[in-house]
Amino acid sequence: MTVSLFPLLLLAQATPYAVPGETAVTPYVVDDANAAARPFVGDDIARAFGGQDGIRRIVDRLIDKSHNDPVIGEIFVSHDMVRLKRTLFEQFCYILNAGCSYSGRDMKASHKDLGIQHADMNRMVEILQAVMREQGISFPAQNRLLSRLAPMRHDVVER
Amino acid sequence: MTPIHAKELRNGGKLLLTNGITSLEGASGGGLTPWAVIAGNETRDGIGLSAHATLVELRDYDYRSVGAAVGLFDRVELSIARQRFNTREIGALLGLGRDYAFEQDIVGAKVRVAGDLVYDRLPAIAVGAQYKHNRNGPVVRAIGAQHDSGVDYYASASKLLLGQSILASGTVRLTKANQMGILGYGGDKSDAYSVQFEGSLGWQVSRRMAVGAEYRSKPDKLSIAREDDWYDIFAVYAINRHLTATAAYTDLGSIATVKDQRGVLFSLQTAF
Ligand code: HEM
């Protein structure tokens, strides 16, 4: 038991930026500031999203639908969807003040060389809106999350 | 040296309702006033198109306009519109004849100079000009207008405040137009440009629907026909990505000597 856990622990300490089961990424400094938005205050917004479980459902659906989307699906092909689901969950959970910290990369580094255009960003917002609607999130709550994500377009879209 | 490749044009892209509707003078925006948005559904990677038809039924008059606009790379908008203002019974009272109609052609250009309606922290900011030509020159001169054509200049700032689901837009306009130009330009009271303020405030009820109110201040340059500020309350619905319907209740005040011109506005816009 002790022996088999040992390498795992080592791995966890040596690479806080990736967890087992994910493809390795170039090391970076972990910081909540990488989430690129300040979190909401209070817990009403986290509750509006159904807490961590609700947020996880939304993120999983968002990534699955984006990955299969005729317009933007191609951009996700051959990227690590396990890592993306984990980090995007952390980011939404952090921003919605549902009790997480964000361990992923900043938005510029995450989307470098993906060739994302304004229309792709709009498409992803539409998919997110559809998923939130499907999960019964109220329209004002949807817009509150979008208000924190919107300014990130600057770093997501290739100049 | 890196070779320059012509970028492929994209098809479709703006979020529902974020291209606005078509204002009375053909610029995209609210119903009474332009917004700092560019016509059509395209982003900076495409060329968008829109067309509109608007009908306003007032107590004593009716008004129709049709027009089209092209939006280049979400940056430049070029628009044309033809307006027709029917005086119905009042035409006879004014000695013009029953159903006498004033007609006006408008060519507009608008450039979004900075910001973004949805994404940037900075509001979308645009400047524009509208060249208007009234097709009833002798009549508008007879009632005191100095010119049968004129140019309006405006600057608009517009922002969708997502956190509140509120769209706010304000416009400053330099104009000599009497009743938007329907009664010509300049008057016996003044032939100088005046500064006018216009604004829209909308609340997004759902992804497809918004309700709100608008205001447009007006000059008052003709002594025989007092001019009032304009107001409306509106509801707009995106039937789909290409079709937006608007209904409004408007109060246009006194027009061509007849006061209390209130009524309903219907507008349809198609956009690609
Ligand atoms: C505000 C909007 C967006 C947010 C908040 C966001 C967030 C994230 C996060 C947290 C990651 C992972 C960071 C990490 O691995 O450390 C990521 C990666 C990624 N994002 Fe986004 N993203 C946004 C928009 C988009 C759009 C519009 C697309 C494409 C249409 C996109 C495609 C991708 C892809 C393919 C990756 C994986 C990159 C890799 O494997 O290196 N993202 N994004």
Coordinates of C-alpha atoms and ligand atoms in Angstrom, one line a residue:
Chain A
M1 CA 0.0 0.0 0.0
T2 CA 2.5 2.5 1.2
V3 CA 4.8 1.6 -1.7
S4 CA 2.2 2.1 -4.4
L5 CA 1.0 5.4 -3.1
F6 CA 4.5 6.8 -2.9
P7 CA 5.1 7.7 -6.6
L8 CA 1.7 9.2 -6.8
L9 CA 2.4 11.5 -3.9
L10 CA 5.7 12.4 -5.4
L11 CA 4.0 13.2 -8.7
A12 CA 1.4 15.4 -7.0
Q13 CA 4.1 17.4 -5.3
A14 CA 6.4 17.7 -8.3
T15 CA 3.7 18.7 -10.7
P16 CA 0.9 20.8 -9.1
Y17 CA -0.1 22.0 -12.5
A18 CA -1.2 18.6 -13.8
V19 CA -2.8 15.7 -12.2
P20 CA -2.4 12.0 -13.1
G21 CA -4.6 11.0 -16.1
E22 CA -3.8 14.2 -17.9
T23 CA -1.2 15.0 -20.5
A24 CA 1.8 16.9 -19.1
V25 CA 1.9 20.6 -19.7
T26 CA 4.9 23.0 -19.6
P27 CA 5.3 24.0 -16.0
Y28 CA 3.8 27.3 -14.9
V29 CA 3.1 29.2 -11.6
V30 CA -0.2 28.2 -10.1
D31 CA -2.2 31.2 -9.0
D32 CA -5.9 32.0 -8.6
A33 CA -5.2 35.2 -10.6
N34 CA -4.8 32.9 -13.6
A35 CA -8.7 32.5 -13.5
A36 CA -8.8 36.1 -14.9
A37 CA -11.8 37.2 -13.0
R38 CA -12.5 38.2 -9.4
P39 CA -14.9 35.8 -7.7
F40 CA -18.4 36.8 -6.7
V41 CA -19.1 37.7 -3.1
G42 CA -21.6 35.7 -1.1
D43 CA -23.0 32.3 -1.9
D44 CA -26.3 33.2 -3.7
I45 CA -24.7 32.8 -7.1
A46 CA -23.1 29.5 -6.2
R47 CA -26.5 28.3 -5.1
A48 CA -28.1 29.6 -8.3
F49 CA -25.8 27.2 -10.1
G50 CA -26.5 24.3 -7.9
G51 CA -23.2 24.3 -6.1
Q52 CA -20.2 22.3 -7.2
D53 CA -22.3 19.5 -8.6
G54 CA -24.3 21.8 -10.7
I55 CA -21.2 23.6 -12.0
R56 CA -19.6 20.3 -12.8
R57 CA -22.6 19.2 -14.9
I58 CA -22.6 22.5 -16.8
V59 CA -18.8 22.3 -17.5
D60 CA -18.9 18.6 -18.6
R61 CA -21.9 19.3 -20.9
L62 CA -20.2 22.5 -22.3
I63 CA -17.0 20.7 -23.1
D64 CA -18.8 17.7 -24.6
K65 CA -21.1 19.8 -26.8
S66 CA -18.2 22.2 -27.8
H67 CA -16.1 19.2 -28.8
N68 CA -18.9 17.8 -31.0
D69 CA -20.0 21.1 -32.4
P70 CA -19.9 21.5 -36.2
V71 CA -18.6 25.1 -35.9
I72 CA -16.0 25.0 -33.1
G73 CA -15.5 21.2 -32.5
E74 CA -12.3 21.1 -34.6
I75 CA -10.5 23.5 -32.3
F76 CA -10.8 21.0 -29.4
V77 CA -9.6 17.9 -31.4
S78 CA -6.5 16.3 -29.9
H79 CA -6.5 18.5 -26.8
D80 CA -6.8 17.1 -23.3
M81 CA -10.5 17.1 -22.5
V82 CA -9.9 15.5 -19.1
R83 CA -7.7 18.4 -18.1
L84 CA -10.0 21.0 -19.7
K85 CA -13.0 19.7 -17.8
R86 CA -11.1 19.8 -14.5
T87 CA -9.5 23.3 -15.0
L88 CA -12.7 24.9 -16.4
F89 CA -14.7 23.4 -13.5
E90 CA -12.2 24.9 -11.1
Q91 CA -12.3 28.3 -12.9
F92 CA -16.1 28.5 -12.9
C93 CA -16.3 27.2 -9.3
Y94 CA -13.7 29.8 -8.2
I95 CA -15.5 32.6 -10.0
L96 CA -18.9 31.6 -8.7
N97 CA -17.5 31.4 -5.2
A98 CA -18.5 27.8 -4.8
G99 CA -15.3 26.9 -2.8
C100 CA -12.5 26.1 -5.3
S101 CA -9.2 27.5 -6.2
Y102 CA -8.0 27.6 -9.8
S103 CA -4.9 25.6 -10.7
G104 CA -4.9 26.1 -14.5
R105 CA -3.0 28.3 -16.7
D106 CA -3.9 31.9 -17.5
M107 CA -6.3 32.6 -20.4
K108 CA -3.6 33.9 -22.8
A109 CA -1.3 30.8 -22.3
S110 CA -4.3 28.4 -22.5
H111 CA -5.5 29.7 -25.9
K112 CA -2.2 30.5 -27.5
D113 CA -2.0 29.4 -31.2
L114 CA -5.6 27.9 -31.2
G115 CA -6.6 30.5 -33.8
I116 CA -9.9 31.3 -32.0
Q117 CA -11.9 34.0 -33.7
H118 CA -14.7 36.3 -32.4
A119 CA -17.3 34.0 -34.1
D120 CA -15.9 31.0 -32.2
M121 CA -16.2 32.9 -28.9
N122 CA -19.8 33.8 -29.6
R123 CA -20.5 30.2 -30.6
M124 CA -19.1 28.9 -27.3
V125 CA -21.1 31.5 -25.4
E126 CA -24.2 30.3 -27.2
I127 CA -23.4 26.7 -26.3
L128 CA -22.9 27.7 -22.7
Q129 CA -26.2 29.6 -22.7
A130 CA -28.0 26.5 -24.1
V131 CA -26.4 24.2 -21.4
M132 CA -27.2 26.6 -18.6
R133 CA -30.8 26.9 -19.9
E134 CA -31.0 23.1 -20.0
Q135 CA -29.8 22.9 -16.4
G136 CA -32.5 25.4 -15.3
I137 CA -30.2 28.3 -14.5
S138 CA -32.2 31.6 -14.4
F139 CA -31.4 34.1 -17.2
P140 CA -30.1 36.8 -14.8
A141 CA -27.7 34.2 -13.1
Q142 CA -26.5 33.1 -16.6
N143 CA -25.7 36.7 -17.5
R144 CA -23.9 37.2 -14.2
L145 CA -21.5 34.4 -15.0
L146 CA -21.1 35.7 -18.6
S147 CA -20.3 39.1 -17.3
R148 CA -17.2 37.7 -15.7
L149 CA -16.2 35.7 -18.7
A150 CA -16.8 38.3 -21.4
P151 CA -13.7 40.5 -20.8
M152 CA -11.5 37.3 -21.2
R153 CA -12.3 37.4 -25.0
H154 CA -9.3 39.7 -25.3
D155 CA -6.9 36.9 -24.3
V156 CA -8.8 34.0 -25.8
V157 CA -9.1 35.4 -29.3
E158 CA -5.9 35.5 -31.4
R159 CA -5.0 39.1 -32.2
Chain B
M1 CA 9.3 37.5 -44.9
T2 CA 6.0 35.9 -44.2
P3 CA 3.5 35.7 -47.1
I4 CA 0.2 37.5 -46.5
H5 CA -2.8 35.3 -46.9
A6 CA -6.3 36.7 -47.5
K7 CA -8.3 35.6 -44.5
E8 CA -11.4 33.5 -45.3
L9 CA -14.6 35.3 -44.5
R10 CA -16.7 33.9 -41.7
N11 CA -20.4 33.3 -41.7
G12 CA -22.6 34.2 -38.8
G13 CA -21.3 35.0 -35.4
K14 CA -23.0 37.8 -33.4
L15 CA -25.1 36.8 -30.3
L16 CA -28.9 37.2 -30.7
L17 CA -30.1 40.8 -30.5
T18 CA -26.6 42.3 -30.3
N19 CA -26.9 43.8 -33.7
G20 CA -29.8 45.9 -32.5
I21 CA -32.7 46.8 -34.7
T22 CA -33.0 49.5 -37.4
S23 CA -33.7 53.0 -36.3
L24 CA -36.0 55.3 -38.2
E25 CA -33.1 56.8 -40.2
G26 CA -31.7 53.4 -41.2
A27 CA -28.7 53.1 -38.9
S28 CA -28.7 50.0 -36.7
G29 CA -29.6 50.7 -33.0
G30 CA -32.8 51.2 -31.2
G31 CA -36.0 52.4 -32.8
L32 CA -35.5 56.2 -32.4
T33 CA -31.8 56.4 -32.2
P34 CA -28.6 54.8 -33.4
W35 CA -26.4 52.6 -31.2
A36 CA -22.7 52.0 -31.5
V37 CA -23.3 48.6 -33.2
I38 CA -22.7 47.6 -36.7
A39 CA -25.5 46.2 -39.0
G40 CA -25.7 42.5 -39.7
N41 CA -24.7 39.3 -37.9
E42 CA -21.0 39.3 -38.7
T43 CA -17.9 39.7 -36.6
R44 CA -14.7 41.4 -37.6
D45 CA -14.1 38.4 -39.8
G46 CA -17.1 38.9 -42.1
I47 CA -19.5 41.2 -44.0
G48 CA -23.0 41.4 -42.7
L49 CA -26.3 42.6 -44.2
S50 CA -29.6 43.8 -42.9
A51 CA -32.8 45.1 -44.3
H52 CA -35.8 46.6 -42.5
A53 CA -39.4 47.8 -42.8
T54 CA -41.0 50.0 -40.2
L55 CA -44.5 51.2 -39.8
V56 CA -45.7 53.9 -37.4
E57 CA -49.4 54.5 -37.0
L58 CA -50.0 57.8 -35.3
R59 CA -53.3 59.5 -34.4
D60 CA -53.3 61.6 -37.5
Y61 CA -50.4 60.4 -39.6
D62 CA -48.7 57.3 -40.7
Y63 CA -45.1 56.7 -41.4
R64 CA -43.3 53.9 -43.3
S65 CA -39.6 53.3 -44.0
V66 CA -37.7 50.7 -45.7
G67 CA -33.9 50.3 -45.9
A68 CA -30.9 48.2 -46.0
A69 CA -27.4 48.2 -44.5
V70 CA -24.1 46.5 -44.9
G71 CA -21.8 45.9 -42.0
L72 CA -18.1 45.6 -42.9
F73 CA -16.0 43.6 -40.4
D74 CA -18.1 44.8 -37.5
R75 CA -16.4 48.1 -38.0
V76 CA -18.1 50.1 -40.7
E77 CA -21.8 50.4 -41.5
L78 CA -23.3 51.9 -44.6
S79 CA -27.0 52.3 -44.8
I80 CA -29.8 53.6 -47.0
A81 CA -33.4 54.3 -46.1
R82 CA -36.5 55.8 -47.8
Q83 CA -39.0 57.4 -45.4
R84 CA -42.6 58.2 -46.3
F85 CA -44.7 60.3 -44.0
N86 CA -48.4 60.4 -45.0
T87 CA -50.4 63.4 -43.7
R88 CA -53.8 61.7 -44.4
E89 CA -56.7 64.1 -43.5
I90 CA -54.3 66.7 -42.1
G91 CA -52.8 67.1 -45.6
A92 CA -56.2 68.6 -46.8
L93 CA -56.4 70.9 -43.7
L94 CA -52.9 72.2 -44.5
G95 CA -53.8 72.8 -48.1
L96 CA -51.5 70.1 -49.4
G97 CA -54.2 67.6 -50.3
R98 CA -55.5 64.5 -48.6
D99 CA -52.8 61.8 -48.2
Y100 CA -50.1 64.2 -49.2
A101 CA -46.8 62.4 -48.3
F102 CA -43.4 63.8 -47.4
E103 CA -40.6 61.6 -48.6
Q104 CA -37.0 61.5 -47.6
D105 CA -33.9 59.5 -48.6
I106 CA -31.1 58.9 -46.2
V107 CA -27.6 57.6 -46.7
G108 CA -25.7 56.8 -43.6
A109 CA -22.2 55.9 -42.6
K110 CA -21.1 54.8 -39.1
V111 CA -17.7 53.7 -37.8
R112 CA -17.2 51.8 -34.5
V113 CA -14.1 53.5 -33.3
A114 CA -13.5 51.6 -30.0
G115 CA -14.9 49.2 -27.5
D116 CA -17.4 46.5 -27.8
L117 CA -21.1 46.2 -26.9
V118 CA -20.7 42.8 -25.1
Y119 CA -17.1 41.9 -24.5
D120 CA -14.7 44.7 -23.7
R121 CA -14.8 46.7 -20.6
L122 CA -15.0 49.8 -22.7
P123 CA -18.5 50.5 -24.2
A124 CA -18.8 50.4 -28.0
I125 CA -18.2 53.9 -29.3
A126 CA -19.1 54.9 -32.8
V127 CA -19.3 58.1 -34.9
G128 CA -21.6 58.5 -37.8
A129 CA -23.1 60.8 -40.4
Q130 CA -26.5 60.8 -42.2
Y131 CA -27.0 62.6 -45.4
K132 CA -30.7 63.3 -45.8
H133 CA -32.5 64.6 -48.8
N134 CA -36.2 65.6 -48.6
R135 CA -38.1 65.0 -51.9
N136 CA -40.6 67.7 -51.2
G137 CA -38.3 70.8 -51.4
P138 CA -40.8 73.5 -52.5
V139 CA -43.3 72.5 -49.7
V140 CA -40.8 72.3 -46.9
R141 CA -39.4 75.7 -48.0
A142 CA -42.9 77.2 -48.0
I143 CA -43.3 76.2 -44.4
G144 CA -40.1 77.9 -43.4
A145 CA -37.3 75.3 -43.9
Q146 CA -34.1 76.8 -45.3
H147 CA -32.9 73.6 -47.1
D148 CA -34.2 70.5 -48.6
S149 CA -31.2 68.4 -47.6
G150 CA -28.8 68.2 -44.7
V151 CA -26.3 66.2 -42.9
D152 CA -26.6 65.0 -39.3
Y153 CA -23.4 64.0 -37.3
Y154 CA -23.6 61.8 -34.3
A155 CA -21.5 59.9 -31.7
S156 CA -22.9 57.0 -29.8
A157 CA -21.8 54.9 -26.8
S158 CA -23.5 51.6 -26.1
K159 CA -23.0 48.9 -23.6
L160 CA -24.7 45.6 -22.6
L161 CA -24.2 45.4 -18.9
L162 CA -24.4 41.6 -18.6
G163 CA -24.2 41.5 -14.8
Q164 CA -27.5 43.5 -14.7
S165 CA -28.9 42.3 -18.1
I166 CA -29.2 45.9 -19.1
L167 CA -28.4 47.6 -22.3
A168 CA -27.7 51.3 -22.1
S169 CA -27.0 53.6 -25.1
G170 CA -26.5 57.3 -25.5
T171 CA -26.1 59.5 -28.6
V172 CA -25.2 63.1 -29.2
R173 CA -26.4 64.5 -32.5
L174 CA -25.6 67.6 -34.4
T175 CA -28.6 68.4 -36.7
K176 CA -30.5 71.1 -38.5
A177 CA -33.4 68.8 -39.3
N178 CA -37.0 69.6 -38.6
Q179 CA -38.8 66.4 -37.6
M180 CA -35.8 64.3 -38.6
G181 CA -35.8 66.1 -42.0
I182 CA -39.4 65.2 -43.0
L183 CA -40.0 69.0 -42.7
G184 CA -36.7 70.0 -44.2
Y185 CA -33.6 71.6 -42.6
G186 CA -33.1 74.8 -40.8
G187 CA -36.0 77.2 -40.1
D188 CA -37.0 80.7 -39.7
K189 CA -36.1 80.6 -36.0
S190 CA -32.6 79.3 -36.6
D191 CA -30.5 77.9 -39.3
A192 CA -27.7 76.7 -37.0
Y193 CA -26.8 73.2 -36.0
S194 CA -28.2 72.3 -32.6
V195 CA -26.9 69.6 -30.2
Q196 CA -29.5 66.9 -29.3
F197 CA -29.4 64.0 -26.9
E198 CA -30.9 60.6 -27.5
G199 CA -30.8 57.4 -25.4
S200 CA -32.1 53.9 -25.0
L201 CA -32.4 51.8 -22.0
G202 CA -33.3 48.1 -22.4
W203 CA -33.7 45.1 -20.1
Q204 CA -33.0 41.7 -21.5
V205 CA -35.7 39.5 -20.3
S206 CA -34.4 36.4 -22.0
R207 CA -31.9 35.6 -24.7
R208 CA -34.5 36.4 -27.3
M209 CA -36.4 39.2 -25.8
A210 CA -35.8 42.7 -24.4
V211 CA -38.0 45.5 -23.3
G212 CA -37.2 49.2 -22.7
A213 CA -37.7 52.8 -23.3
E214 CA -36.1 55.5 -25.5
Y215 CA -35.9 59.2 -25.6
R216 CA -34.8 61.6 -28.4
S217 CA -34.5 65.4 -27.9
K218 CA -35.5 67.5 -30.9
P219 CA -34.6 70.9 -32.2
D220 CA -37.4 73.5 -32.8
K221 CA -36.6 75.7 -35.7
L222 CA -39.9 76.3 -37.4
S223 CA -42.2 78.9 -35.9
I224 CA -45.4 77.6 -37.5
A225 CA -44.8 74.0 -36.4
R226 CA -43.6 73.4 -32.9
E227 CA -41.5 70.3 -32.4
D228 CA -41.5 68.1 -29.3
D229 CA -39.1 65.5 -27.9
W230 CA -39.8 61.9 -28.8
Y231 CA -40.4 58.9 -26.5
D232 CA -41.2 55.3 -26.8
I233 CA -41.5 52.1 -24.9
F234 CA -40.6 49.0 -26.8
A235 CA -40.4 45.2 -26.8
V236 CA -38.1 43.4 -29.2
Y237 CA -38.1 39.7 -30.0
A238 CA -35.5 37.7 -32.0
I239 CA -37.7 35.2 -33.8
N240 CA -34.6 33.6 -35.0
R241 CA -31.0 34.5 -35.9
H242 CA -32.2 36.3 -39.1
L243 CA -35.5 37.9 -38.0
T244 CA -36.2 40.4 -35.3
A245 CA -39.6 41.9 -34.6
T246 CA -40.2 45.1 -32.6
A247 CA -43.4 46.7 -31.3
A248 CA -43.4 50.0 -29.5
Y249 CA -45.7 52.6 -28.2
T250 CA -44.4 56.0 -29.2
D251 CA -45.2 59.6 -28.3
L252 CA -43.9 62.0 -31.0
G253 CA -45.7 65.1 -29.6
S254 CA -46.6 67.8 -32.0
I255 CA -45.9 67.2 -35.7
A256 CA -46.7 69.7 -38.5
T257 CA -49.0 71.8 -36.3
V258 CA -51.0 68.8 -34.9
K259 CA -50.2 67.9 -31.4
D260 CA -50.4 64.6 -29.4
Q261 CA -49.1 62.3 -32.1
R262 CA -49.0 59.0 -30.2
G263 CA -49.3 55.6 -31.7
V264 CA -47.7 52.3 -32.3
L265 CA -44.6 51.3 -34.1
F266 CA -43.9 47.9 -35.8
S267 CA -40.6 47.0 -37.3
L268 CA -39.2 43.9 -38.8
Q269 CA -35.5 43.4 -39.5
T270 CA -33.8 40.7 -41.2
A271 CA -30.0 40.2 -40.8
F272 CA -27.3 38.0 -42.1
Ligands
HEM1 C1 -14.3 33.1 -21.7 C2 -14.2 32.0 -22.4 C3 -13.2 30.9 -22.1 C4 -12.8 30.4 -20.9 C5 -13.1 31.0 -19.5 C6 -11.9 29.3 -21.2 C7 -11.2 28.6 -20.2 C8 -10.2 27.7 -20.5 C9 -9.5 27.0 -19.5 C10 -9.6 27.1 -18.0 C11 -8.6 26.1 -20.2 C12 -7.6 25.2 -19.6 C13 -6.4 25.8 -18.9 C14 -5.3 24.9 -18.6 O1 -5.2 23.8 -19.3 O2 -4.5 25.2 -17.7 C15 -8.9 26.3 -21.6 C16 -8.2 25.6 -22.6 C17 -8.7 25.5 -23.8 N1 -9.7 26.3 -24.4 FE1 -10.7 27.7 -23.5 N2 -11.8 29.1 -22.5 C18 -12.6 30.0 -23.1 C19 -12.9 30.2 -24.5 C20 -12.5 29.2 -25.4 C21 -13.0 29.2 -26.8 C22 -14.0 30.2 -27.4 C23 -12.5 28.1 -27.3 C24 -12.6 27.5 -28.7 C25 -13.7 27.7 -29.5 C26 -11.6 27.4 -26.4 C27 -10.9 26.3 -26.6 C28 -10.0 25.8 -25.7 C29 -9.1 24.7 -26.0 C30 -9.0 23.9 -27.2 C31 -8.3 24.5 -24.8 C32 -7.2 23.4 -24.6 C33 -5.9 24.0 -24.8 C34 -4.7 23.0 -24.6 O3 -5.0 21.8 -24.6 O4 -3.6 23.5 -24.4 N3 -11.7 28.2 -25.2 N4 -9.9 27.2 -21.7

